[in-house]
XYZ file of C-alpha atoms in Angstrom:
581
model
C 156.425 17.063 240.122
C 159.610 16.867 238.258
C 157.612 15.632 235.255
C 155.188 18.463 235.442
C 157.634 21.184 234.920
C 159.136 19.210 232.141
C 155.464 19.211 230.464
C 155.310 22.817 231.054
C 158.641 23.718 229.307
C 157.424 21.494 226.168
C 154.214 23.313 226.232
C 156.121 26.525 226.112
C 158.256 25.605 223.409
C 155.657 24.429 221.226
C 153.784 27.419 221.812
C 156.693 29.884 220.745
C 156.885 27.876 217.876
C 153.204 28.225 216.581
C 153.500 31.943 217.665
C 156.546 32.199 215.361
C 154.878 30.606 212.494
C 151.623 32.270 212.570
C 152.624 35.693 213.548
C 155.871 35.852 212.148
C 154.796 34.920 208.535
C 152.191 37.169 208.628
C 154.236 39.808 209.792
C 156.899 38.884 206.690
C 153.758 38.850 204.397
C 152.740 42.300 205.644
C 156.540 43.415 204.767
C 156.584 41.637 201.304
C 152.994 43.336 200.624
C 154.309 46.839 201.438
C 157.374 46.118 199.311
C 155.345 45.323 196.609
C 152.838 48.196 196.968
C 155.975 50.513 196.979
C 157.146 48.943 193.656
C 153.834 49.215 191.932
C 153.917 53.028 193.197
C 157.188 53.377 191.452
C 156.128 51.661 188.526
C 152.958 54.022 188.235
C 155.290 57.047 188.993
C 157.774 55.878 186.066
C 154.829 55.121 183.594
C 155.006 56.648 180.176
C 152.379 58.833 178.380
C 151.725 58.969 174.728
C 149.201 60.755 172.018
C 146.544 58.403 170.479
C 146.988 60.558 167.319
C 150.770 60.775 167.512
C 152.380 57.705 169.112
C 156.009 58.971 168.478
C 155.020 61.588 171.355
C 156.486 59.854 174.604
C 156.422 61.921 178.155
C 157.283 60.830 181.521
C 154.316 62.623 182.813
C 150.643 63.399 181.818
C 149.820 66.396 179.763
C 148.789 67.461 176.368
C 150.170 66.604 172.952
C 152.581 69.149 171.490
C 151.454 68.565 168.253
C 147.611 68.186 168.181
C 146.729 69.761 171.721
C 144.990 66.109 172.631
C 145.295 64.858 176.378
C 148.314 62.165 176.484
C 147.284 58.611 177.345
C 149.094 56.153 179.415
C 151.078 53.502 177.327
C 149.837 50.184 177.791
C 152.278 47.424 178.047
C 151.873 43.457 178.058
C 153.802 41.346 180.208
C 156.905 41.565 178.962
C 156.544 45.419 179.352
C 156.146 46.324 175.593
C 153.561 48.595 173.781
C 151.065 47.188 171.464
C 153.070 48.861 168.865
C 156.730 47.230 170.001
C 158.058 43.426 169.378
C 161.136 42.077 170.570
C 163.950 40.002 168.475
C 166.585 37.644 170.312
C 170.173 39.070 169.805
C 171.038 36.124 167.895
C 168.005 36.834 165.450
C 169.257 40.242 165.300
C 172.823 39.320 164.469
C 171.202 37.034 161.770
C 169.250 39.431 160.237
C 172.123 41.875 159.522
C 170.050 44.736 160.995
C 171.896 47.972 160.798
C 170.537 51.195 162.464
C 171.559 55.109 162.695
C 170.352 57.959 164.669
C 168.228 60.523 163.081
C 169.706 63.948 163.277
C 168.595 67.503 161.976
C 170.790 69.131 159.365
C 171.287 72.586 157.737
C 170.256 73.155 154.082
C 173.704 74.174 152.783
C 173.152 73.081 149.274
C 170.396 75.855 148.343
C 169.504 73.591 145.482
C 165.949 72.096 145.080
C 165.643 68.943 143.628
C 162.308 67.801 141.795
C 161.195 64.612 140.018
C 159.044 64.780 137.088
C 158.118 63.377 133.490
C 158.121 65.009 129.847
C 154.665 65.486 128.600
C 153.059 66.851 125.305
C 152.819 70.517 124.984
C 149.199 71.059 124.800
C 149.469 74.749 123.811
C 150.684 73.086 120.462
C 147.914 70.517 120.015
C 145.969 71.033 116.659
C 142.839 69.716 115.471
C 142.405 68.810 111.630
C 138.556 69.093 111.821
C 135.874 68.223 108.940
C 134.455 71.373 107.152
C 131.468 69.876 105.863
C 129.313 66.552 106.455
C 129.785 63.308 104.614
C 131.227 59.834 104.610
C 134.971 59.199 104.513
C 135.740 56.721 101.723
C 139.441 56.846 102.252
C 141.358 58.259 105.330
C 145.203 58.061 104.885
C 146.046 58.814 108.572
C 145.416 55.282 110.209
C 148.211 55.296 112.831
C 148.778 57.082 116.214
C 152.673 58.755 115.700
C 152.358 59.245 111.987
C 153.937 62.524 110.905
C 151.488 64.825 109.224
C 152.492 67.827 107.180
C 150.226 70.933 106.301
C 148.816 70.568 102.821
C 149.175 66.743 102.885
C 146.116 64.663 101.242
C 144.408 63.012 104.502
C 141.285 61.748 103.326
C 138.568 61.550 100.677
C 135.008 62.069 101.473
C 131.787 61.572 99.915
C 129.373 64.453 100.629
C 125.762 64.760 98.948
C 125.595 68.291 100.427
C 128.679 69.159 98.011
C 127.303 67.284 95.096
C 124.138 69.486 95.057
C 126.542 72.829 95.413
C 128.461 71.532 92.292
C 125.467 71.542 90.262
C 124.771 75.615 91.330
C 128.855 76.318 90.708
C 128.619 74.810 86.986
C 125.537 76.951 86.444
C 126.902 79.875 87.780
C 130.332 79.325 86.172
C 128.440 79.581 82.509
C 126.484 82.727 83.805
C 129.737 84.322 84.921
C 129.909 86.939 82.541
C 126.510 88.040 83.030
C 126.006 87.570 86.614
C 129.385 87.533 88.251
C 127.945 88.337 91.941
C 126.079 85.077 91.728
C 129.121 82.941 90.637
C 131.592 84.661 93.564
C 128.826 84.092 96.171
C 128.460 80.279 95.027
C 132.425 79.725 94.795
C 132.640 81.358 98.486
C 130.640 78.731 99.534
C 133.202 76.161 98.537
C 135.789 77.990 100.113
C 134.222 78.202 103.362
C 134.049 74.380 103.144
C 138.030 74.661 102.559
C 137.877 73.149 99.084
C 141.274 73.601 97.050
C 140.969 75.954 93.984
C 142.393 73.052 91.578
C 139.191 71.004 92.437
C 136.724 74.105 91.694
C 138.596 74.914 88.525
C 138.273 70.925 87.206
C 134.534 71.072 88.369
C 133.862 74.385 86.520
C 136.154 73.408 83.047
C 134.864 69.793 82.898
C 131.465 70.579 83.591
C 131.523 67.187 85.678
C 130.613 66.710 89.266
C 133.258 64.893 91.390
C 131.919 62.281 93.772
C 135.013 62.328 96.155
C 136.512 65.487 97.548
C 139.931 65.603 98.865
C 140.665 66.913 102.341
C 144.298 68.367 102.947
C 145.747 68.791 106.293
C 145.578 72.255 107.609
C 148.324 71.437 110.430
C 151.524 69.860 110.716
C 152.783 67.729 113.611
C 152.540 63.960 114.955
C 149.491 62.138 115.240
C 148.188 61.970 118.775
C 144.617 60.907 118.279
C 142.367 59.488 115.631
C 138.761 60.432 115.922
C 137.274 58.651 112.865
C 138.200 55.382 110.220
C 137.097 54.665 106.835
C 133.259 54.471 106.553
C 132.545 56.760 109.384
C 130.370 59.727 108.936
C 132.037 63.135 109.657
C 130.307 66.375 110.791
C 131.086 69.954 110.063
C 133.492 71.121 112.753
C 134.155 67.661 114.236
C 137.869 66.723 114.443
C 138.967 63.996 112.185
C 142.505 63.744 114.177
C 144.633 65.545 116.192
C 148.522 66.265 116.054
C 150.983 67.371 118.668
C 153.928 69.457 117.512
C 156.841 67.679 119.552
C 159.403 70.615 118.543
C 158.644 71.703 122.049
C 157.810 69.549 125.135
C 156.654 70.166 128.589
C 158.613 68.979 131.602
C 156.094 68.801 134.628
C 157.581 68.265 138.133
C 155.652 67.882 141.368
C 156.749 70.363 144.229
C 155.881 69.660 147.977
C 153.786 72.141 149.916
C 156.636 73.422 151.829
C 158.900 74.200 148.816
C 156.234 76.387 147.237
C 158.013 79.646 148.708
C 161.170 78.806 146.887
C 159.889 78.824 143.533
C 158.320 81.234 141.008
C 157.543 81.729 137.250
C 160.870 82.558 135.411
C 163.009 81.028 137.752
C 166.057 78.907 136.268
C 165.895 74.968 136.589
C 168.600 72.567 135.112
C 166.854 69.285 133.495
C 168.304 66.078 133.231
C 167.086 62.546 131.848
C 168.577 59.096 132.107
C 169.039 59.013 128.324
C 171.580 61.704 128.387
C 173.192 61.325 131.859
C 175.986 63.997 131.177
C 174.092 66.397 129.521
C 172.315 69.235 131.419
C 169.101 71.263 129.680
C 168.401 75.040 130.937
C 165.050 76.225 130.863
C 162.791 78.520 132.863
C 159.640 77.783 135.047
C 156.607 78.657 132.880
C 153.981 77.722 135.119
C 153.134 76.959 138.782
C 149.645 75.366 139.415
C 147.617 77.830 141.402
C 145.921 74.454 143.147
C 147.317 72.103 145.531
C 146.853 68.323 145.113
C 145.107 67.634 148.311
C 145.996 64.000 148.448
C 149.637 64.575 147.596
C 150.114 67.704 149.137
C 151.962 68.967 145.821
C 151.609 71.459 143.148
C 152.464 71.006 139.452
C 155.497 72.868 138.298
C 155.865 73.152 134.288
C 158.797 74.309 132.051
C 159.053 74.308 128.189
C 161.784 72.320 126.370
C 163.208 72.827 123.091
C 163.089 69.787 121.260
C 163.707 70.253 117.470
C 166.059 67.356 117.577
C 163.468 65.128 119.222
C 165.554 64.153 122.222
C 162.806 64.056 124.352
C 160.131 61.456 124.515
C 156.646 61.781 126.066
C 156.905 59.840 129.326
C 160.470 60.039 129.795
C 161.302 60.564 133.493
C 163.378 64.135 134.203
C 165.056 65.675 137.368
C 164.916 69.157 137.820
C 167.350 71.142 140.197
C 166.705 74.526 141.106
C 168.818 77.063 142.925
C 166.918 78.513 145.836
C 167.526 81.808 147.870
C 167.288 80.119 151.133
C 169.496 81.174 154.299
C 172.139 78.801 154.423
C 171.606 78.918 158.473
C 168.246 78.009 157.924
C 167.172 74.853 159.486
C 165.624 72.266 157.549
C 163.602 68.870 157.834
C 165.228 65.599 159.056
C 167.065 63.804 156.533
C 167.001 60.008 156.737
C 168.594 57.139 154.175
C 166.611 55.864 151.375
C 167.236 52.236 152.360
C 165.078 52.974 155.726
C 161.829 53.747 153.997
C 159.398 51.284 153.419
C 156.058 51.787 151.134
C 152.711 50.448 151.137
C 151.417 52.328 148.454
C 149.617 55.593 150.198
C 151.791 55.128 153.327
C 155.739 55.647 154.220
C 156.961 53.932 157.418
C 160.130 53.230 159.199
C 161.405 50.887 161.959
C 162.598 52.560 165.229
C 164.513 50.660 167.606
C 164.199 51.701 171.197
C 167.817 51.676 172.030
C 170.946 50.659 170.649
C 171.790 47.670 173.122
C 167.882 46.374 173.209
C 166.511 44.720 170.218
C 162.909 45.962 170.740
C 161.151 47.439 167.768
C 158.613 49.632 166.459
C 156.814 50.846 163.204
C 156.185 54.435 162.633
C 154.448 56.254 159.919
C 155.970 58.974 158.529
C 155.649 61.833 155.709
C 158.413 62.338 153.148
C 159.371 65.646 151.537
C 162.005 65.972 148.658
C 164.447 63.141 147.608
C 167.897 64.503 147.865
C 170.426 61.781 146.323
C 169.897 58.859 148.331
C 168.264 60.611 151.324
C 164.501 61.853 152.116
C 163.600 64.754 153.726
C 161.014 63.862 156.681
C 157.986 66.319 157.022
C 156.426 64.312 160.064
C 156.951 61.271 162.287
C 160.506 61.334 163.415
C 162.548 63.568 165.863
C 166.052 63.962 166.547
C 167.802 61.127 168.284
C 165.269 58.683 167.235
C 167.037 55.285 166.150
C 165.821 53.870 163.141
C 166.749 50.543 160.985
C 168.611 51.361 157.946
C 169.217 47.862 156.679
C 167.263 44.711 157.096
C 163.723 46.781 157.210
C 162.305 43.977 155.589
C 163.302 41.091 157.811
C 162.009 43.289 160.890
C 158.967 43.914 158.956
C 158.361 40.183 158.404
C 159.368 39.537 162.138
C 156.417 42.153 163.190
C 154.174 40.028 161.076
C 154.606 36.910 162.784
C 154.383 38.207 166.044
C 150.948 39.835 165.039
C 152.110 43.566 165.758
C 151.284 46.691 163.333
C 153.541 45.960 160.037
C 153.100 47.416 156.496
C 150.904 44.939 155.635
C 148.540 46.588 158.218
C 145.896 48.674 156.744
C 145.848 52.214 158.717
C 142.611 53.224 157.271
C 139.951 50.128 157.536
C 137.493 50.463 154.884
C 134.960 48.035 153.289
C 136.350 46.343 150.081
C 133.485 45.843 147.626
C 133.473 41.943 147.066
C 130.399 41.977 145.324
C 129.921 42.884 141.390
C 127.998 46.135 141.130
C 124.363 45.896 140.216
C 123.753 45.062 136.677
C 120.429 47.557 136.740
C 123.004 50.303 136.888
C 124.043 49.465 133.120
C 120.361 49.037 131.731
C 120.544 51.972 129.717
C 123.692 51.291 128.231
C 122.864 49.736 124.696
C 124.097 45.855 124.732
C 126.057 46.610 121.317
C 128.327 49.155 123.317
C 128.960 47.075 125.787
C 129.949 44.355 123.503
C 132.266 46.483 121.925
C 133.968 47.514 125.350
C 134.203 43.932 125.876
C 136.318 43.584 123.421
C 138.562 46.355 124.238
C 138.667 44.190 127.606
C 139.815 41.190 125.827
C 142.644 42.797 124.252
C 143.858 44.490 127.515
C 144.033 41.005 129.207
C 146.276 39.679 126.437
C 148.640 42.670 127.017
C 148.519 42.305 130.700
C 149.321 38.407 130.354
C 152.263 39.612 128.284
C 153.573 41.748 131.143
C 153.020 38.806 133.592
C 155.329 36.937 131.244
C 157.499 40.082 131.211
C 157.315 39.573 127.179
C 158.425 43.123 126.246
C 157.475 42.844 122.378
C 154.452 40.830 122.733
C 153.143 43.326 125.032
C 153.956 46.312 122.676
C 151.614 44.542 119.876
C 149.096 43.831 122.229
C 149.093 47.476 123.417
C 148.274 48.381 120.006
C 145.463 45.772 119.323
C 143.925 47.274 122.602
C 143.993 50.890 120.600
C 142.460 49.107 117.603
C 139.637 47.863 119.441
C 139.015 51.069 121.376
C 139.069 52.750 118.246
C 136.664 50.483 116.929
C 134.069 51.075 119.313
C 131.007 52.446 117.330
C 129.991 55.432 119.659
C 126.955 55.848 117.055
C 124.763 53.419 119.530
C 124.940 55.964 122.440
C 124.632 59.315 120.235
C 121.159 59.773 121.615
C 122.216 60.077 125.223
C 124.436 62.881 125.683
C 125.698 62.274 128.928
C 126.953 58.983 127.993
C 128.706 60.348 124.872
C 130.331 63.372 127.012
C 131.968 60.734 129.368
C 132.813 58.226 126.954
C 134.815 60.871 125.038
C 136.782 62.334 127.840
C 137.757 59.003 129.502
C 138.075 57.193 125.859
C 140.574 60.281 124.726
C 142.619 59.978 127.606
C 143.079 56.280 127.227
C 143.850 56.753 123.807
C 146.707 59.360 124.558
C 147.954 57.125 127.178
C 147.925 54.145 124.769
C 149.801 56.125 122.128
C 152.390 57.136 124.871
C 153.293 53.166 125.152
C 154.602 53.663 121.441
C 157.338 55.643 122.877
C 158.899 53.706 125.396
C 161.757 51.401 124.951
C 161.857 49.132 128.155
C 159.333 47.084 130.053
C 159.663 48.871 133.219
C 158.664 52.068 131.229
C 155.556 50.230 129.770
C 154.433 48.880 133.179
C 154.340 52.391 134.190
C 152.229 53.565 131.195
C 149.991 50.325 131.471
C 148.855 51.545 135.026
C 147.556 54.723 133.481
C 145.927 52.475 130.755
C 144.308 50.084 133.368
C 142.759 52.988 135.382
C 141.193 54.376 132.170
C 139.534 51.194 131.382
C 138.646 50.718 134.954
C 136.884 54.062 134.803
C 134.960 53.032 131.538
C 133.745 49.564 133.041
C 132.694 51.077 136.008
C 130.428 53.585 133.849
C 129.430 51.463 131.163
C 129.708 47.940 132.306
C 130.620 44.630 130.522
C 128.837 41.515 130.260
C 131.342 39.570 132.476
C 132.631 39.891 135.957
C 136.134 41.642 136.208
C 138.246 41.919 139.312
C 140.048 44.974 140.326
C 143.651 44.014 141.850
C 146.029 46.035 143.375
C 149.802 46.076 144.088
C 150.905 48.338 146.734
C 154.651 48.243 145.628
C 154.260 48.720 141.990
C 155.377 52.424 140.467
C 158.039 52.687 142.585
C 155.787 52.022 145.669
C 153.191 54.265 144.492
C 150.867 51.316 144.118
C 149.421 49.855 140.780
C 145.772 48.614 139.823
C 145.238 46.100 136.939
C 142.044 44.194 135.544
C 141.688 40.419 135.759
C 138.891 37.976 134.796
C 140.049 35.991 137.746
C 140.454 36.095 141.388
C 143.956 34.670 141.133
C 146.516 37.249 141.655
C 149.266 37.468 138.768
C 151.045 40.787 139.161
C 151.816 42.436 135.715
C 154.421 44.877 137.289
C 156.708 42.236 138.479
C 156.296 39.097 136.853
C 158.065 35.798 138.523
C 159.820 38.460 141.091
C 156.759 38.803 142.886
C 153.977 36.737 140.867
C 151.460 37.129 143.624
C 151.959 40.247 145.326
C 148.706 42.066 145.365
C 144.893 41.841 146.437
C 141.520 41.937 145.218
C 140.127 45.313 145.492
C 136.502 44.914 144.139
C 134.611 43.573 141.100
C 133.295 45.589 138.491
C 131.296 44.757 135.311
C-alpha cells in the first residue's frame, strides 16, 4: 500500500514536468511570436517612402512626390537595412580614406555678380571672301597657308582663262576703232572691269596689241586667312571663293548662360572680361547678342560681346571669364552651393556622394544638376536639399568602394542604350566614289598620327601633324562628287568647319588647349566618315573625363584604348562607343 502511494506521487511529478515542457514552451513561443509580430509591426510603421524618379525624396509615410506628383513607393532594404543605392564602409576604412564631409546649406546671393565661362571666337561679321570673278585655272596661288596675313591690293593669284583670251582680241580690235566707235570700245572695256581686271593690265594689252595668257588677281580684302578653297592647278568659277579672311581687329567673346540666369541678362549690359594670359587686366565691354534659342541639351543660351583686338591680345580658342553685375535683390534666396571638390562628372552627368549621418559611414550616390561656378563652388539646381551631408574630400575613394560592392557609381550608366559594335553596312556608301573615299582615308591616316602624338603628350609633333591633317583635307578632290549635289553640300559644310577647327589649332600654345581643339576635329572627321565611309574599320572611342569632364571622342584603327586626352596619366581611360567606316 505504501509503495502504491510512492508510484502515484512519481506519476504526478512526471505528469507535471511533461505538462510544463509541452504547454509551458508553447506558451513561451506564443509570447515570443506575439512580440515578433509587434516588432514587425513597428518596422512597418517606421518604413521610409521614396519617389522612383526623385530618390532624394524620403518620407516617413506614404503620399505623393512633392516634385513630380508621382505616388511614393516603400524603400526596399537588404538584410543589413541598406537600400539598393546605399553601401557601408567600416570605420577603419573611412578613416584610412581620409573622407571629409560637409552639411549642405542654402545661401543668399549678396554678391550681385554673375560669372560666366566662355571662349574667344572669330568675329563672323568680319569674315570676308576673295572670290573668282571669271572662270579659269589657277597657274600660281600665292595664298598657301592658314593664318597668313593678306592686304587689300596684294597679288594673290595668276589665272589662265580661255574666256579672257578671246575677250582680249575684242579689246585690241575695239581699241583700234576707238576714234570712230567709242561706244564699242567702252562696252568691251567695261566687260573687263566687271571681271575686276586692273587698268594697268588693260593698258598693257591695248598698247602692245599682244594677248596676256595669265591674268593677275589682286586681293579685294584684308585680314588673316581662315580658309583656303583652292590650290594651284584647280579650276575656279565665277563667284566661287578662292579663300576667306578674318579681320581679327575685333573678336567675339561667347559665353554660356544657364536658363535660370536669363532674366538677369540684357543686350547693352556691361560685362568685365578676363583671360588667363593677362590675369591682372579686365576688359570691359557690353553684351551685343543673347541667343533667342535655348540649347535643349545643356539648358544654356549663348551670350556674346565684341572685344577690340587691335593689339591682337586675344587669340581665337582662348578661355575667358565674364562677370556681370546683376540687379538681383540681395535678400533673394538662391540655389544651394557646394564645394567644387564634391562633384564628380561622367561626361553627361554630375554626381555627389551623400552620407546618411555624421556618425554612420553609410553612403549613397546622387545625381545632381549644376548651375554656375562661383569661385571654388557650384550652384546646385536640382538633387540636393538643405541639411544633406555630402562628401567633399575622398569622393573617388568612396566611388571605388561603391564599385567593389556592386552599388551605383559614376561608372553606372544612367541611360541604358545599345552601343553599336558592328560596323556600318558598306552598302550605304556604294554611291560614294572610291577615289573620294581613298582621299578621305588619307585624312584619317594623318589624323591617327596626330592622335598618337597626343597619346605621347608630344606637343611639337602634334602641331606638325595637325598641319598634315589640314593639307590632306585640302587635297581631297571634290570634283569626284561634283555631280552629286547632296554629297557636295554636306561635304562643303562639314569640311569647312573641320578646316576652321584645324586653323584654330595654329593659335594654341599649350598641350591642354591643343587637346581641347583636337576633340572638335575628331567630331568633324567622325561625321565625315559616317557620311562617306573609308576602306577600313574605324573605332569611335570616348573618355567621359576629357575636356574638363565634358567628355571627348576620338578615332582609332584599333579597339585598344590609348587616351589622347591624358596620355600616360590615364592611358586606358575610355571605351569603344561604336565602329564606323
